[in-house]
Coordinates of C-alpha atoms in Angstrom, one line a residue:
M1 CA 0.0 0.0 0.0
Y2 CA 1.4 3.4 -1.0
I3 CA 0.2 6.9 -0.1
L4 CA 0.4 10.4 -1.7
V5 CA 1.2 13.2 0.8
R6 CA 1.7 16.9 1.0
L7 CA 4.2 18.2 3.6
L8 CA 2.6 20.6 6.1
K9 CA 5.6 22.9 6.0
G10 CA 4.4 24.0 2.5
F11 CA 6.6 22.0 0.1
P12 CA 4.7 22.6 -3.2
Q13 CA 5.0 19.0 -4.7
N14 CA 3.2 15.8 -3.8
L15 CA 5.4 13.0 -2.4
T16 CA 4.9 9.2 -2.5
Y17 CA 5.7 6.9 0.4
E18 CA 5.0 3.3 1.3
L19 CA 2.8 2.6 4.3
P20 CA 4.4 0.8 7.2
T21 CA 3.1 -2.7 7.8
K22 CA 1.2 -1.7 10.9
L23 CA -1.0 0.7 8.9
K24 CA -1.6 -1.3 5.7
N25 CA -5.0 -2.6 6.9
K26 CA -6.1 0.7 8.3
K27 CA -9.1 2.3 6.5
N28 CA -10.0 5.9 5.9
L29 CA -6.4 7.3 5.9
I30 CA -7.1 10.3 3.6
G31 CA -7.0 13.5 5.6
K32 CA -4.9 11.9 8.3
V33 CA -1.5 13.4 9.4
I34 CA 1.5 11.1 9.1
S35 CA 5.2 11.5 9.8
V36 CA 7.5 10.9 6.9
P37 CA 11.3 10.9 6.4
L38 CA 12.7 13.6 4.1
K39 CA 16.5 13.8 3.8
N40 CA 17.7 14.0 7.4
S41 CA 14.4 15.2 8.9
I42 CA 11.1 13.7 10.0
L43 CA 8.2 15.9 9.0
P44 CA 4.4 15.9 9.4
A45 CA 2.4 15.4 6.1
L46 CA -1.2 15.3 5.0
I47 CA -2.4 12.1 3.3
I48 CA -4.2 13.1 0.1
G49 CA -4.3 9.8 -1.8
H50 CA -3.5 6.1 -1.7
Y51 CA -2.6 3.2 -4.0
K52 CA -2.8 -0.6 -3.6
T53 CA 0.2 -1.1 -5.9
K54 CA 3.4 0.8 -6.6
P55 CA 2.8 3.8 -8.9
E56 CA 4.1 3.1 -12.4
N57 CA 7.2 4.8 -14.0
T58 CA 8.7 5.7 -10.6
T59 CA 12.4 6.4 -11.1
F60 CA 13.3 6.8 -7.4
K61 CA 13.3 4.7 -4.3
I62 CA 10.1 5.0 -2.4
K63 CA 10.8 5.4 1.3
Q64 CA 8.5 4.1 4.0
A65 CA 6.4 6.4 6.1
I66 CA 6.9 6.3 9.9
G67 CA 3.5 6.5 11.5
L68 CA 0.4 8.5 12.1
E69 CA 0.8 11.7 14.2
E70 CA -1.2 12.1 17.4
F71 CA -4.4 13.8 16.3
P72 CA -7.8 14.4 18.1
Q73 CA -10.3 11.7 17.1
D74 CA -12.7 14.2 15.4
K75 CA -14.7 12.0 13.0
Y76 CA -16.2 15.0 11.2
Y77 CA -13.0 17.0 10.8
Y78 CA -11.8 15.8 7.4
N79 CA -15.1 16.3 5.7
F80 CA -15.6 19.7 7.4
I81 CA -12.2 20.9 6.1
K82 CA -12.9 19.5 2.7
R83 CA -16.2 21.3 2.5
I84 CA -14.8 24.7 3.5
S85 CA -11.8 24.2 1.2
E86 CA -14.1 23.7 -1.8
F87 CA -16.1 26.8 -0.8
Y88 CA -13.0 29.0 -0.6
F89 CA -11.2 27.4 -3.6
V90 CA -8.1 26.5 -1.6
N91 CA -6.3 23.2 -0.9
P92 CA -7.3 21.5 2.4
L93 CA -3.6 21.7 3.3
H94 CA -4.1 25.4 3.9
F95 CA -6.3 24.8 7.0
H96 CA -4.0 22.1 8.3
Q97 CA -1.1 24.5 8.0
R98 CA -3.0 27.0 10.2
I99 CA -2.6 24.7 13.1
R100 CA 0.5 22.9 12.0
N101 CA 2.5 24.1 15.1
F102 CA 0.4 21.6 17.1
I103 CA 0.7 18.7 14.7
L104 CA 4.2 17.8 15.8
K105 CA 5.5 14.7 17.6
N106 CA 5.1 15.2 21.3
K107 CA 7.7 13.0 22.9
K108 CA 6.4 13.9 26.4
K109 CA 3.6 11.4 27.2
E110 CA 0.7 12.3 29.3
T111 CA 0.1 10.0 32.3
E112 CA -3.2 11.6 33.4
Q113 CA -6.2 9.4 32.8
I114 CA -9.3 10.9 31.1
N115 CA -12.3 11.1 33.5
K116 CA -15.2 9.4 31.6
Q117 CA -17.7 10.5 34.2
L118 CA -19.6 13.8 34.1
I119 CA -17.3 16.2 35.8
K120 CA -18.3 18.0 39.0
L121 CA -17.8 21.8 38.9
E122 CA -17.5 24.1 41.8
E123 CA -20.5 26.4 41.9
P124 CA -19.6 30.0 40.9
K125 CA -21.0 33.0 42.7
K126 CA -24.8 32.9 42.6
I127 CA -26.3 35.4 40.0
N128 CA -30.1 35.9 39.9
L129 CA -31.0 35.8 36.2
T130 CA -33.9 37.7 34.8
Q131 CA -36.8 35.9 33.2
E132 CA -35.6 36.8 29.8
Q133 CA -32.1 35.3 30.5
Q134 CA -33.6 32.2 32.0
E135 CA -35.7 31.6 28.9
V136 CA -32.6 31.4 26.7
I137 CA -31.0 28.9 29.1
N138 CA -34.1 26.7 29.2
H139 CA -34.2 26.7 25.4
F140 CA -30.6 25.3 25.2
E141 CA -31.0 22.6 27.8
K142 CA -32.2 19.8 25.4
S143 CA -29.7 20.5 22.6
I144 CA -26.8 20.5 25.1
K145 CA -27.7 17.2 26.7
N146 CA -28.8 15.5 23.5
P147 CA -27.0 17.5 20.8
Y148 CA -28.7 18.7 17.6
Y149 CA -28.3 21.7 15.3
N150 CA -30.0 24.6 17.2
P151 CA -29.1 28.1 15.8
V152 CA -30.1 30.9 18.1
L153 CA -29.8 34.7 17.7
L154 CA -29.6 36.6 21.0
H155 CA -30.5 40.3 20.5
G156 CA -29.6 41.8 23.9
V157 CA -29.4 45.6 24.4
T158 CA -26.0 46.8 25.7
G159 CA -25.5 45.9 29.3
S160 CA -28.4 43.4 29.3
G161 CA -26.4 40.5 30.7
K162 CA -25.5 38.4 27.6
T163 CA -22.2 37.4 29.2
E164 CA -24.1 35.8 32.1
I165 CA -26.0 33.6 29.6
Y166 CA -22.7 32.6 28.0
K167 CA -21.2 31.6 31.3
K168 CA -24.2 29.5 32.3
L169 CA -24.3 27.7 29.0
I170 CA -20.5 27.0 29.1
I171 CA -20.9 25.4 32.6
E172 CA -23.8 23.3 31.4
N173 CA -21.9 22.1 28.3
I174 CA -18.8 21.2 30.3
K175 CA -20.9 19.2 32.8
Q176 CA -21.7 17.0 29.8
N177 CA -17.9 16.5 29.1
K178 CA -18.2 18.7 26.0
T179 CA -15.9 21.5 24.8
T180 CA -17.1 25.0 24.0
I181 CA -15.7 27.5 21.4
L182 CA -16.2 31.2 22.1
L183 CA -15.5 33.4 19.2
L184 CA -15.0 37.2 19.5
P185 CA -14.1 39.7 16.7
E186 CA -10.9 41.0 18.1
V187 CA -7.8 39.6 19.9
T188 CA -8.0 42.3 22.6
L189 CA -11.6 41.4 23.3
S190 CA -10.6 37.7 23.5
M191 CA -7.9 38.5 26.0
Q192 CA -10.5 40.5 28.1
F193 CA -12.9 37.7 28.1
Q194 CA -10.3 35.2 29.1
I195 CA -9.4 37.3 32.2
L196 CA -13.1 37.8 33.0
F197 CA -14.0 34.1 32.7
K198 CA -11.0 32.9 34.7
K199 CA -12.3 35.1 37.6
Q200 CA -15.9 34.2 37.3
L201 CA -16.2 30.6 36.0
P202 CA -15.6 27.6 38.4
P203 CA -11.8 27.3 38.9
N204 CA -11.7 23.7 37.6
I205 CA -12.8 24.7 34.1
Q206 CA -9.8 24.8 31.8
I207 CA -9.8 28.0 29.7
F208 CA -7.5 28.3 26.7
S209 CA -6.9 31.2 24.3
F210 CA -6.0 30.5 20.7
H211 CA -5.0 33.6 18.8
S212 CA -2.0 35.7 17.8
A213 CA -1.3 36.8 21.3
S214 CA -1.4 33.3 22.9
K215 CA 1.8 32.0 24.3
E216 CA 3.5 28.9 22.9
K217 CA 3.1 27.1 26.3
E218 CA -0.6 27.7 26.3
K219 CA -0.9 26.4 22.7
K220 CA 0.9 23.2 23.6
E221 CA -1.3 22.7 26.6
L222 CA -4.4 23.2 24.5
W223 CA -3.3 20.6 22.0
S224 CA -2.6 18.2 24.8
A225 CA -6.1 18.8 26.1
L226 CA -7.6 18.1 22.7
L227 CA -5.7 14.9 22.3
Q228 CA -7.1 13.7 25.7
N229 CA -10.7 14.7 24.8
K230 CA -10.9 17.0 27.8
P231 CA -14.0 19.3 28.2
I232 CA -12.5 22.8 27.9
L233 CA -13.4 26.4 26.9
I234 CA -11.4 27.8 23.8
I235 CA -11.5 31.5 23.2
G236 CA -10.3 33.2 20.0
V237 CA -11.1 35.0 16.8
H238 CA -10.4 32.8 13.7
L239 CA -8.2 29.8 14.7
P240 CA -10.4 28.0 17.3
I241 CA -13.0 27.0 14.6
M242 CA -10.3 25.3 12.6
L243 CA -9.2 23.0 15.4
P244 CA -10.0 19.2 15.4
I245 CA -12.2 18.7 18.5
S246 CA -13.6 15.3 19.2
N247 CA -16.1 16.4 21.9
L248 CA -17.3 19.8 20.5
G249 CA -20.7 20.5 22.1
L250 CA -21.4 24.3 21.8
I251 CA -20.3 27.3 19.8
I252 CA -20.9 30.9 21.0
I253 CA -20.3 34.0 18.9
D254 CA -20.3 37.3 20.7
E255 CA -20.7 40.6 18.8
E256 CA -21.8 38.5 15.8
H257 CA -22.5 41.5 13.7
E258 CA -18.8 42.5 13.6
T259 CA -16.7 42.5 10.4
G260 CA -13.7 41.4 12.4
F261 CA -14.6 37.7 11.8
Q262 CA -13.7 38.3 8.1
E263 CA -10.0 37.7 7.5
K264 CA -8.3 40.3 5.3
K265 CA -5.8 38.0 3.7
H266 CA -6.5 35.4 1.1
P267 CA -8.6 33.3 1.1
K268 CA -10.5 35.8 3.3
V269 CA -12.2 33.2 5.5
N270 CA -15.2 34.4 7.6
S271 CA -14.9 32.5 10.9
K272 CA -18.5 33.3 11.8
E273 CA -19.7 31.5 8.6
L274 CA -17.4 28.6 9.4
A275 CA -18.8 28.4 12.9
I276 CA -22.4 28.2 11.6
W277 CA -21.4 25.5 9.0
R278 CA -19.5 23.5 11.7
A279 CA -22.5 23.6 14.1
H280 CA -24.7 22.4 11.3
F281 CA -22.2 19.7 10.2
Y282 CA -21.5 18.5 13.8
K283 CA -25.2 18.8 14.8
I284 CA -24.6 20.9 17.8
P285 CA -26.2 24.2 19.2
I286 CA -24.8 27.6 18.3
L287 CA -25.6 31.0 19.9
L288 CA -24.9 34.3 18.2
G289 CA -25.2 37.4 20.4
S290 CA -25.2 41.1 19.8
A291 CA -26.8 44.3 20.8
T292 CA -27.0 45.2 17.1
P293 CA -27.6 41.9 15.2
S294 CA -26.6 41.8 11.5
L295 CA -29.2 41.9 8.9
N296 CA -28.0 38.5 7.6
S297 CA -28.7 36.9 10.9
L298 CA -32.1 38.5 11.2
Y299 CA -32.8 37.3 7.7
N300 CA -32.0 33.7 8.9
V301 CA -34.5 34.1 11.7
E302 CA -37.2 35.0 9.2
N303 CA -36.3 32.5 6.5
N304 CA -34.1 29.7 7.9
N305 CA -35.7 28.7 11.2
W306 CA -33.3 30.4 13.5
K307 CA -34.7 31.1 16.9
L308 CA -34.7 34.8 18.1
F309 CA -34.5 35.8 21.8
Q310 CA -34.4 39.4 23.1
L311 CA -33.1 41.0 26.2
K312 CA -34.8 44.4 26.3
K313 CA -33.7 45.7 29.6
R314 CA -30.3 46.6 31.0
F315 CA -29.0 44.3 33.7
G316 CA -27.7 47.4 35.6
G317 CA -27.9 51.1 34.8
Q318 CA -30.1 53.1 32.5
F319 CA -30.1 53.9 28.8
P320 CA -28.1 57.1 28.1
T321 CA -29.5 60.4 26.9
T322 CA -28.5 61.0 23.3
K323 CA -28.1 64.4 21.6
L324 CA -27.3 65.1 17.9
V325 CA -25.1 68.1 17.1
L326 CA -24.5 69.2 13.6
L327 CA -21.0 70.4 12.7
N328 CA -21.2 73.2 10.1
Q329 CA -19.6 76.6 9.5
K330 CA -22.5 78.5 11.0
N331 CA -21.2 78.2 14.5
Q332 CA -17.6 77.4 13.8
K333 CA -16.3 80.7 15.0
R334 CA -17.8 80.1 18.4
R335 CA -15.9 76.9 19.0
K336 CA -12.2 76.4 19.6
S337 CA -11.8 73.5 17.3
F338 CA -13.8 72.4 14.2
W339 CA -14.0 68.8 15.7
V340 CA -15.2 69.7 19.2
S341 CA -18.6 71.4 19.4
T342 CA -19.4 73.8 22.2
E343 CA -21.9 71.3 23.5
L344 CA -19.3 68.5 23.7
E345 CA -16.8 70.9 25.3
K346 CA -19.2 71.8 28.1
E347 CA -20.1 68.2 28.8
I348 CA -16.4 67.2 29.0
E349 CA -15.7 70.1 31.4
D350 CA -18.6 69.0 33.6
R351 CA -17.5 65.4 33.8
L352 CA -13.9 66.3 34.6
E353 CA -15.1 68.5 37.5
K354 CA -17.2 65.5 38.8
K355 CA -14.3 63.1 38.4
E356 CA -16.3 61.0 36.0
Q357 CA -14.8 59.5 32.8
I358 CA -15.2 60.1 29.1
I359 CA -14.8 58.2 25.9
I360 CA -14.3 60.0 22.7
Y361 CA -14.9 57.9 19.6
I362 CA -13.8 58.5 16.0
N363 CA -13.9 56.3 13.0
R364 CA -10.9 54.0 12.5
R365 CA -9.9 55.6 9.2
G366 CA -7.7 58.7 9.2
F367 CA -8.8 59.7 5.7
S368 CA -12.3 60.0 4.4
F369 CA -11.7 59.1 0.7
F370 CA -14.9 61.0 -0.3
V371 CA -15.4 64.7 -0.7
Q372 CA -17.8 66.7 1.4
C373 CA -18.8 70.4 1.6
K374 CA -18.1 71.8 5.0
K375 CA -20.6 74.5 4.7
C376 CA -23.8 72.6 3.6
G377 CA -22.7 68.9 4.1
F378 CA -23.2 67.9 0.5
I379 CA -21.5 64.5 -0.5
F380 CA -20.6 63.7 -4.1
Q381 CA -22.5 60.4 -5.0
C382 CA -22.7 58.1 -7.9
P383 CA -25.9 58.7 -9.9
N384 CA -26.1 54.9 -10.7
C385 CA -25.2 53.1 -7.4
S386 CA -26.2 55.5 -4.6
V387 CA -22.8 55.2 -3.0
S388 CA -20.2 58.0 -2.4
L389 CA -17.7 58.7 -5.1
T390 CA -14.0 58.1 -4.1
L391 CA -11.4 60.8 -4.5
H392 CA -8.4 60.0 -6.7
N393 CA -5.7 62.6 -7.0
K394 CA -4.3 62.6 -10.5
T395 CA -1.3 64.6 -11.7
S396 CA -3.4 67.0 -13.8
Q397 CA -6.6 67.1 -11.7
S398 CA -8.6 65.4 -9.0
E399 CA -11.1 62.8 -10.1
L400 CA -14.2 61.3 -8.4
V401 CA -14.7 57.6 -9.2
C402 CA -17.4 55.0 -8.3
H403 CA -15.8 51.7 -7.2
Y404 CA -19.0 49.8 -8.2
C405 CA -19.7 50.9 -11.8
N406 CA -16.5 52.9 -12.6
Y407 CA -18.5 56.1 -13.2
K408 CA -16.0 59.0 -13.3
K409 CA -16.1 62.8 -13.1
A410 CA -13.7 65.6 -12.5
L411 CA -13.9 67.2 -9.0
P412 CA -15.9 70.4 -9.5
K413 CA -14.5 73.8 -8.4
N414 CA -17.6 74.6 -6.5
C415 CA -20.3 72.8 -4.4
P416 CA -23.3 72.1 -6.6
E417 CA -25.6 72.7 -3.6
C418 CA -24.4 76.0 -2.0
S419 CA -21.7 77.1 -4.6
T420 CA -19.0 77.3 -1.9
S421 CA -15.4 77.1 -3.2
E422 CA -13.4 73.8 -3.5
K423 CA -11.1 75.1 -0.7
D424 CA -13.9 74.5 1.7
F425 CA -14.3 70.9 0.7
L426 CA -13.5 68.3 3.4
K427 CA -11.2 65.8 1.9
K428 CA -9.3 64.4 4.9
G429 CA -10.5 62.8 8.1
I430 CA -9.0 63.0 11.5
G431 CA -7.0 60.4 13.5
T432 CA -6.6 59.6 17.2
Q433 CA -3.3 61.4 17.6
Q434 CA -4.7 64.6 16.3
V435 CA -7.8 64.3 18.5
T436 CA -5.6 63.6 21.6
K437 CA -3.6 66.7 20.8
I438 CA -6.7 68.9 20.4
L439 CA -8.2 67.6 23.7
S440 CA -4.8 68.1 25.5
E441 CA -4.9 71.7 24.5
L442 CA -8.5 72.2 25.5
F443 CA -8.2 70.3 28.8
P444 CA -4.6 70.4 29.9
Q445 CA -5.5 69.1 33.4
A446 CA -7.0 65.8 32.0
I447 CA -5.1 62.5 31.7
I448 CA -5.8 61.3 28.1
E449 CA -4.9 58.0 26.4
R450 CA -5.4 56.5 23.0
A451 CA -7.0 53.2 21.9
D452 CA -6.5 52.5 18.2
M453 CA -4.9 49.9 15.9
D454 CA -1.4 51.2 16.8
S455 CA -1.9 51.1 20.6
T456 CA -4.0 47.8 20.7
S457 CA -1.5 45.9 18.5
K458 CA 0.7 45.8 21.6
K459 CA -1.7 43.4 23.4
R460 CA -0.2 43.5 26.9
A461 CA 0.2 47.2 26.9
W462 CA -3.5 47.6 25.8
Q463 CA -4.6 45.4 28.7
Q464 CA -2.8 47.7 31.1
T465 CA -4.6 50.7 29.5
V466 CA -7.9 49.0 30.0
E467 CA -7.1 48.3 33.7
D468 CA -5.9 51.9 34.3
F469 CA -9.2 53.2 32.7
K470 CA -11.3 50.9 34.9
N471 CA -9.4 52.0 38.0
G472 CA -10.0 55.7 37.2
Q473 CA -6.4 56.6 36.4
I474 CA -7.4 57.9 32.9
D475 CA -9.9 60.7 32.5
I476 CA -10.5 60.6 28.7
L477 CA -10.0 57.6 26.4
V478 CA -9.8 58.4 22.7
G479 CA -10.5 55.5 20.5
T480 CA -11.6 53.8 17.4
Q481 CA -14.0 50.8 17.1
V482 CA -11.9 48.7 19.5
I483 CA -13.7 50.5 22.4
T484 CA -17.2 50.2 21.0
K485 CA -17.9 46.7 22.3
G486 CA -17.5 44.3 25.2
Y487 CA -16.1 46.6 27.8
H488 CA -17.7 47.6 31.1
F489 CA -16.6 50.9 32.5
P490 CA -19.1 51.9 35.3
N491 CA -17.7 55.4 35.8
V492 CA -18.0 56.5 32.1
T493 CA -20.9 58.9 32.0
L494 CA -20.1 60.7 28.7
V495 CA -19.4 59.4 25.2
G496 CA -18.6 61.9 22.4
V497 CA -18.7 60.8 18.8
L498 CA -16.7 63.3 16.7
W499 CA -17.8 62.4 13.1
A500 CA -20.8 60.1 13.3
D501 CA -21.7 60.2 9.6
L502 CA -18.2 59.4 8.3
N503 CA -19.0 55.7 7.7
L504 CA -22.2 56.6 5.9
H505 CA -20.3 57.8 2.8
F506 CA -17.9 54.9 2.3
P507 CA -18.7 53.1 -1.0
I508 CA -20.1 49.9 0.5
F509 CA -23.7 48.7 0.3
N510 CA -24.1 48.2 4.1
A511 CA -22.6 51.5 5.2
T512 CA -25.8 52.6 7.1
E513 CA -26.0 49.3 8.9
N514 CA -22.3 49.4 10.0
T515 CA -22.5 53.0 11.1
L516 CA -25.6 52.6 13.3
Q517 CA -24.2 49.4 14.9
K518 CA -21.0 51.2 15.9
L519 CA -22.9 54.3 17.2
I520 CA -25.2 52.1 19.3
Q521 CA -22.3 50.0 20.6
V522 CA -20.1 52.9 21.6
A523 CA -23.2 54.7 23.2
G524 CA -23.6 51.5 25.2
R525 CA -20.4 52.1 27.1
T526 CA -22.0 54.8 29.1
G527 CA -24.7 54.7 31.8
R528 CA -23.8 51.2 32.8
G529 CA -23.4 52.1 36.5
Q530 CA -25.5 54.0 39.0
K531 CA -24.8 57.4 37.3
E532 CA -26.8 58.6 34.3
G533 CA -25.0 58.6 30.9
T534 CA -25.0 61.1 28.0
V535 CA -24.0 60.7 24.4
I536 CA -23.1 63.6 22.1
V537 CA -23.3 62.6 18.5
Q538 CA -21.6 65.1 16.2
A539 CA -22.3 64.9 12.4
T540 CA -21.7 67.0 9.4
Q541 CA -25.2 66.5 8.0
E542 CA -28.5 65.1 9.0
H543 CA -29.3 61.4 8.1
K544 CA -32.3 59.1 8.7
I545 CA -30.3 56.7 10.8
F546 CA -30.0 59.3 13.6
N547 CA -33.7 58.6 14.2
Y548 CA -32.6 55.2 15.5
L549 CA -29.8 56.1 18.0
D550 CA -32.1 54.9 20.7
E551 CA -31.0 51.2 20.6
T552 CA -34.5 50.0 21.5
K553 CA -35.5 51.1 18.0
Y554 CA -32.7 49.1 16.3
L555 CA -35.1 46.5 14.8
N556 CA -37.2 49.2 13.3
F557 CA -34.2 50.4 11.4
C558 CA -33.5 46.8 10.3
R559 CA -37.0 46.4 8.8
H560 CA -36.6 49.6 6.9
E561 CA -33.1 48.7 5.6
M562 CA -34.3 45.2 4.6
E563 CA -36.9 46.8 2.3
N564 CA -34.3 48.9 0.7
R565 CA -31.9 46.0 0.2
K566 CA -34.6 43.9 -1.3
L567 CA -35.4 46.4 -4.0
I568 CA -31.9 46.2 -5.5
N569 CA -31.1 42.6 -4.5
Y570 CA -28.3 43.5 -2.1
P571 CA -27.4 40.9 0.6
P572 CA -29.0 39.1 2.3
F573 CA -31.3 38.8 -0.7
G574 CA -28.4 38.4 -3.2
R575 CA -24.7 38.0 -3.1
L576 CA -21.8 40.3 -4.2
V577 CA -18.7 38.6 -5.6
E578 CA -15.3 40.3 -5.6
I579 CA -12.8 39.0 -8.1
E580 CA -9.2 40.1 -7.4
L581 CA -6.5 39.7 -10.1
K582 CA -2.8 40.2 -9.2
N583 CA 0.2 40.2 -11.5
T584 CA 3.5 42.1 -11.6
D585 CA 2.9 42.6 -15.4
V586 CA 0.0 45.1 -15.9
D587 CA -0.4 44.0 -19.6
S588 CA -1.1 40.4 -18.5
L589 CA -4.0 41.6 -16.3
E590 CA -5.5 43.6 -19.1

């Protein structure tokens, strides 16, 4: 018996080996990982084919493979990987390579015996759940004890106690000797949940992180637990859903609406989609939670038999008071900075005097890419696609281009609405560094820190910033979308949004959905304690979504947006496909 393999280290050619005698009668070897000799090394490889007889016309000596690598006995794993590989048009090897650091010969043998009995957990601190929360728990009881595919969308307003439901379900699942995967849209949020759960879940529940910030020791311990079929909790963003897990019993996705589940590099895997497929494939329950559910998930509730539960009340605190302030040139002379209205300035001064904390939120982009008139708020849009035109600076003149239909026009010298000059067009955005500098000049007595991609990429330093903010050592936190979700800061009583309508004008079909989700999420960071919260939403022009800033009206917005999407067959009613061509030779692409 002979096998065809691909090395996990990425060697581009298939290699042929003879099976050792002990494996010649073993069935279903395709998709297994086997160790093979290559020159002076022994390397793991994926079996992709087999032959009963020696391949014809071989001009080299065929070496014998050594033996199967230790691998969790996940009977669905190979077919799951095969399915997602076909969907994303990549070799199954790609997904094995994502976890290849685990698939190495572990010479240190475990002596611990696997406990086959249902494990006994120490009871955590008693929390009195609301009736709404308990209904969700009750719904999952059957599918956890006797697993079947059970997709549930949990729409819980900010601060409504979704995490308490997650904790209860994790405990119930582990009591059945089953493993739980918890997916979150960002590594920083994953780290925060790991710290939280280690404090609040029973101490004998093993919790592992599996993401870019996980330490090598923890990764090896995780792989050892998977080999032993231990019931554990795995927290991460993309990688956990690709692990072979023989006892997977529950998947939870928090902030399910977030785009962070979509990978940016080829093959641009969406780990939320993979999680839904895996739950269906493995016939297990899956819970998707959010204060602002995606339209795709709400569509599945209406059309694909998903169950919807709602948490309409905050677990603690009250909903904040929200005020919309328009930024325009009419009152620009009265304020010290274009980006800080007099209303926001007064509110910040008031909170600093009261020793309360403030979050200032701006969009994650430093440049707008579209053109807007400062005076009247006019945005240049495509007449065909109803999306903003993108500014391209050419050598001779500036050009406005639609990235959907390629409509083009030269940038006008004057605003078509109010005739103001091009010099008053807003072509650039604003970044966290600039905002921090402006606030430092306005409030020199305040302690101000940033939370953006630059600062949060240093994972441990970011954790320290979060702790300092929680402990009251920071007065104002200036941040991008990383601070819009998942964090609980009881002393934050003011949220200021500097440019609320920025996202609305990006040339993407779901710009309004994304914008409102971020606004509601960041507004939800205030008023979570005993003190009342206020949100100042600054915008350059009025828009219909500002009628839905009260998060209890979010589903009303979704119904309205669904009607608009249906008219032009945008997702979830249709699909958009992006085809990307790359070549160093421009002529070859044309």
